């Protein structure tokens, strides 16, 4: 049931926000009865629940076996041209490489907790670290959700007006988007993007950006508002 709930959440999100693909990340090549089963259950759930709204690599493999690769490629091309969402999979260690070298190959990722931790931290490092990585814990069945920064409390920085507020701010953006307040969420992204582009940033970004000016947390917030 957990796999079905996770896959339904991933596909519903992808369809709602008009994404192009969902990638199932697993280590099923060696963990066949656990992560391999997760992959198979995820494909099965997608096909059973969504039908023609999705096209899976599992279906591609079946068509290839029965009719040949050319027929499978033609079937996939026709399905995607008709607006179907592509459901594919990737081995975890390969995915960890490709999210860095070929990020446009990934859109929505459905994976297990351990692989998800590796992927989220690796990707956060590409955009400045966990100081800007948001988090959301969403139950798409009940609608209950909690949004929070992915980093810890860092008590040694309390009251110093130094830390990057990006993780908390973007968690709020995710909350607004979850509630359907898309315009407000887009405005937050506009403000944050503009603030970073101005190179007037908190210390963690300043040490990574050439020509940046280090400013306090509160000043970064003001900079965001100016750029909205």
Tab-separated table of C-alpha atoms in Angstrom:
chain	number	residue	atom	x	y	z
A	1	UNK	CA	0.000	0.000	0.000
A	2	UNK	CA	2.874	2.381	0.735
A	3	UNK	CA	4.254	2.059	-2.796
A	4	UNK	CA	0.820	2.656	-4.302
A	5	UNK	CA	0.284	5.751	-2.140
A	6	UNK	CA	3.727	7.128	-3.036
A	7	UNK	CA	3.314	6.475	-6.751
A	8	UNK	CA	-0.159	7.984	-6.811
A	9	UNK	CA	1.174	11.107	-5.094
A	10	UNK	CA	4.016	11.413	-7.627
A	11	UNK	CA	1.799	10.896	-10.679
A	12	UNK	CA	-0.977	13.160	-9.380
A	13	UNK	CA	1.606	15.900	-8.801
A	14	UNK	CA	3.090	15.421	-12.270
A	15	UNK	CA	-0.312	15.564	-13.951
A	16	UNK	CA	-1.464	18.548	-11.893
A	17	UNK	CA	1.591	20.630	-12.726
A	18	UNK	CA	1.915	19.348	-16.309
A	19	UNK	CA	5.265	17.617	-15.835
A	20	UNK	CA	6.652	15.360	-18.547
A	21	UNK	CA	7.865	12.334	-16.600
A	22	UNK	CA	8.050	10.445	-13.320
A	23	UNK	CA	11.248	8.473	-12.664
A	24	UNK	CA	11.209	5.517	-10.266
A	25	UNK	CA	14.667	5.409	-8.655
A	26	UNK	CA	15.656	2.057	-7.135
A	27	UNK	CA	18.448	-0.481	-6.679
A	28	UNK	CA	16.373	-3.383	-7.951
A	29	UNK	CA	19.202	-4.822	-10.019
A	30	UNK	CA	20.741	-6.293	-6.848
A	31	UNK	CA	17.943	-5.911	-4.269
A	32	UNK	CA	15.395	-7.770	-6.356
A	33	UNK	CA	12.898	-8.677	-3.650
A	34	UNK	CA	12.774	-5.243	-2.025
A	35	UNK	CA	13.663	-2.347	-4.321
A	36	UNK	CA	13.019	-4.485	-7.390
A	37	UNK	CA	9.552	-5.208	-6.054
A	38	UNK	CA	9.092	-1.487	-5.369
A	39	UNK	CA	9.807	-0.754	-9.040
A	40	UNK	CA	7.377	-3.432	-10.253
A	41	UNK	CA	4.632	-2.347	-7.851
A	42	UNK	CA	5.109	1.287	-8.871
A	43	UNK	CA	4.769	0.478	-12.569
A	44	UNK	CA	1.732	-1.704	-11.886
A	45	UNK	CA	0.027	0.982	-9.822
A	46	UNK	CA	0.610	3.640	-12.495
A	47	UNK	CA	-0.818	1.464	-15.274
A	48	UNK	CA	-3.778	0.227	-13.231
A	49	UNK	CA	-4.836	3.600	-11.814
A	50	UNK	CA	-4.092	5.950	-14.721
A	51	UNK	CA	-4.449	3.835	-17.865
A	52	UNK	CA	-3.918	5.872	-21.035
A	53	UNK	CA	-2.915	8.972	-19.068
A	54	UNK	CA	0.535	7.414	-18.627
A	55	UNK	CA	2.991	5.383	-20.675
A	56	UNK	CA	5.425	3.193	-18.768
A	57	UNK	CA	8.748	1.664	-19.657
A	58	UNK	CA	7.272	-1.614	-18.393
A	59	UNK	CA	4.729	-1.398	-21.203
A	60	UNK	CA	7.527	-0.525	-23.634
A	61	UNK	CA	9.418	-3.662	-22.595
A	62	UNK	CA	6.307	-5.806	-23.050
A	63	UNK	CA	5.625	-4.419	-26.533
A	64	UNK	CA	9.275	-4.853	-27.482
A	65	UNK	CA	9.164	-8.500	-26.438
A	66	UNK	CA	5.944	-9.172	-28.355
A	67	UNK	CA	6.343	-6.973	-31.452
A	68	UNK	CA	9.919	-5.698	-31.534
A	69	UNK	CA	11.766	-2.532	-30.572
A	70	UNK	CA	10.545	-0.478	-33.524
A	71	UNK	CA	6.921	-1.118	-32.569
A	72	UNK	CA	7.656	-0.266	-28.935
A	73	UNK	CA	9.317	3.014	-29.909
A	74	UNK	CA	6.394	3.925	-32.160
A	75	UNK	CA	3.920	3.116	-29.393
A	76	UNK	CA	5.768	5.300	-26.887
A	77	UNK	CA	6.108	8.172	-29.362
A	78	UNK	CA	2.389	8.100	-30.138
A	79	UNK	CA	1.432	7.961	-26.455
A	80	UNK	CA	3.637	10.915	-25.517
A	81	UNK	CA	2.442	12.911	-28.530
A	82	UNK	CA	-1.078	12.324	-27.258
A	83	UNK	CA	-0.208	13.882	-23.917
A	84	UNK	CA	0.582	10.789	-21.855
A	85	UNK	CA	2.926	11.131	-18.883
A	86	UNK	CA	6.090	9.041	-19.220
A	87	UNK	CA	6.788	6.692	-16.296
A	88	UNK	CA	10.365	5.380	-16.347
A	89	UNK	CA	12.946	4.029	-13.927
A	90	UNK	CA	16.635	4.443	-13.116
A	91	UNK	CA	19.111	2.470	-11.028
A	92	UNK	CA	19.996	4.546	-7.946
A	93	UNK	CA	23.749	4.879	-8.505
A	94	UNK	CA	23.237	5.796	-12.157
A	95	UNK	CA	20.539	8.292	-11.175
A	96	UNK	CA	22.924	9.966	-8.706
A	97	UNK	CA	25.319	10.560	-11.595
A	98	UNK	CA	22.733	11.588	-14.165
A	99	UNK	CA	20.881	14.107	-11.993
A	100	UNK	CA	24.159	16.049	-12.046
A	101	UNK	CA	25.250	15.457	-15.654
A	102	UNK	CA	21.809	15.255	-17.327
A	103	UNK	CA	19.379	17.027	-14.997
A	104	UNK	CA	16.821	17.691	-17.730
A	105	UNK	CA	16.216	13.936	-17.979
A	106	UNK	CA	14.491	14.107	-14.586
A	107	UNK	CA	11.260	15.834	-13.649
A	108	UNK	CA	9.412	14.133	-10.783
A	109	UNK	CA	11.223	11.369	-8.854
A	110	UNK	CA	9.524	8.591	-6.878
A	111	UNK	CA	11.915	6.688	-4.646
A	112	UNK	CA	12.506	5.147	-1.228
A	113	UNK	CA	13.706	7.074	1.822
A	114	UNK	CA	17.407	6.175	1.660
A	115	UNK	CA	17.780	6.930	-2.050
A	116	UNK	CA	15.724	10.076	-1.579
A	117	UNK	CA	18.074	11.358	1.121
A	118	UNK	CA	21.089	10.851	-1.129
A	119	UNK	CA	19.427	12.506	-4.118
A	120	UNK	CA	17.980	15.498	-2.276
A	121	UNK	CA	21.263	16.424	-0.575
A	122	UNK	CA	23.293	15.948	-3.767
A	123	UNK	CA	20.894	18.185	-5.687
A	124	UNK	CA	20.779	20.769	-2.895
A	125	UNK	CA	24.563	21.072	-3.163
A	126	UNK	CA	24.185	22.115	-6.805
A	127	UNK	CA	22.148	25.193	-5.891
A	128	UNK	CA	24.014	26.350	-2.803
A	129	UNK	CA	23.447	23.685	-0.164
A	130	UNK	CA	20.769	22.789	2.357
A	131	UNK	CA	20.410	26.443	3.318
A	132	UNK	CA	18.134	26.833	0.305
A	133	UNK	CA	16.557	23.355	0.170
A	134	UNK	CA	12.854	23.298	1.146
A	135	UNK	CA	10.945	20.338	2.524
A	136	UNK	CA	7.369	19.142	2.418
A	137	UNK	CA	5.731	16.137	4.089
A	138	UNK	CA	2.413	15.631	2.324
A	139	UNK	CA	-0.312	13.017	2.707
A	140	UNK	CA	-2.136	13.265	-0.597
A	141	UNK	CA	-4.903	10.980	0.661
A	142	UNK	CA	-5.977	13.113	3.629
A	143	UNK	CA	-4.581	16.431	2.426
A	144	UNK	CA	-2.602	16.934	5.632
A	145	UNK	CA	0.820	18.484	5.098
A	146	UNK	CA	3.755	19.945	7.002
A	147	UNK	CA	6.337	22.157	5.306
A	148	UNK	CA	9.701	22.804	6.933
A	149	UNK	CA	13.336	23.614	6.267
A	150	UNK	CA	15.489	20.579	5.528
A	151	UNK	CA	18.363	21.801	7.706
A	152	UNK	CA	18.557	21.568	11.499
A	153	UNK	CA	18.045	24.271	14.103
A	154	UNK	CA	21.708	25.463	14.239
A	155	UNK	CA	21.374	27.057	17.719
A	156	UNK	CA	24.852	28.631	17.524
A	157	UNK	CA	23.480	31.037	14.898
A	158	UNK	CA	20.368	31.993	16.889
A	159	UNK	CA	19.866	35.753	17.171
A	160	UNK	CA	22.827	36.630	14.935
A	161	UNK	CA	20.824	37.589	11.821
A	162	UNK	CA	23.265	35.656	9.623
A	163	UNK	CA	21.746	32.511	8.170
A	164	UNK	CA	20.187	32.023	4.771
A	165	UNK	CA	16.368	32.096	5.094
A	166	UNK	CA	15.923	30.411	1.705
A	167	UNK	CA	15.015	26.957	2.993
A	168	UNK	CA	12.216	28.299	5.189
A	169	UNK	CA	11.036	30.758	2.527
A	170	UNK	CA	10.883	28.077	-0.169
A	171	UNK	CA	9.104	25.707	2.211
A	172	UNK	CA	6.488	28.434	2.508
A	173	UNK	CA	6.390	28.667	-1.287
A	174	UNK	CA	5.699	24.926	-1.457
A	175	UNK	CA	2.902	25.325	1.091
A	176	UNK	CA	1.265	28.105	-0.905
A	177	UNK	CA	1.484	26.043	-4.096
A	178	UNK	CA	-0.004	23.040	-2.287
A	179	UNK	CA	-2.911	25.240	-1.172
A	180	UNK	CA	-3.448	26.382	-4.754
A	181	UNK	CA	-2.153	29.921	-4.182
A	182	UNK	CA	-0.023	29.725	-7.304
A	183	UNK	CA	0.350	33.472	-7.913
A	184	UNK	CA	1.670	34.029	-4.389
A	185	UNK	CA	4.077	31.103	-4.765
A	186	UNK	CA	5.331	32.444	-8.100
A	187	UNK	CA	5.879	35.862	-6.517
A	188	UNK	CA	8.101	34.335	-3.840
A	189	UNK	CA	10.180	32.575	-6.497
A	190	UNK	CA	10.499	35.816	-8.425
A	191	UNK	CA	11.731	37.640	-5.333
A	192	UNK	CA	14.223	34.940	-4.374
A	193	UNK	CA	15.590	34.594	-7.906
A	194	UNK	CA	16.016	38.351	-8.164
A	195	UNK	CA	17.731	38.588	-4.785
A	196	UNK	CA	20.250	35.901	-5.696
A	197	UNK	CA	20.843	37.400	-9.145
A	198	UNK	CA	21.668	40.744	-7.509
A	199	UNK	CA	24.544	39.013	-5.662
A	200	UNK	CA	23.553	40.645	-2.369
A	201	UNK	CA	23.300	37.434	-0.369
A	202	UNK	CA	23.926	35.766	3.000
A	203	UNK	CA	27.375	34.469	3.947
A	204	UNK	CA	26.872	30.913	2.662
A	205	UNK	CA	26.071	32.151	-0.840
A	206	UNK	CA	28.631	34.974	-0.754
A	207	UNK	CA	31.524	32.556	-0.324
A	208	UNK	CA	30.380	30.634	-3.410
A	209	UNK	CA	29.620	33.579	-5.723
A	210	UNK	CA	32.249	35.729	-7.394
A	211	UNK	CA	31.681	39.437	-6.809
A	212	UNK	CA	28.977	38.895	-4.181
A	213	UNK	CA	28.218	41.248	-1.291
A	214	UNK	CA	27.534	39.549	2.049
A	215	UNK	CA	24.436	40.849	3.833
A	216	UNK	CA	22.428	39.838	6.893
A	217	UNK	CA	19.435	37.514	6.893
A	218	UNK	CA	16.987	40.388	7.401
A	219	UNK	CA	18.589	42.398	4.582
A	220	UNK	CA	18.287	39.401	2.283
A	221	UNK	CA	14.582	39.280	3.106
A	222	UNK	CA	14.268	42.963	2.232
A	223	UNK	CA	16.133	42.279	-1.012
A	224	UNK	CA	13.617	39.562	-1.862
A	225	UNK	CA	10.707	41.930	-1.302
A	226	UNK	CA	12.353	44.559	-3.517
A	227	UNK	CA	12.645	42.006	-6.319
A	228	UNK	CA	9.048	40.763	-6.165
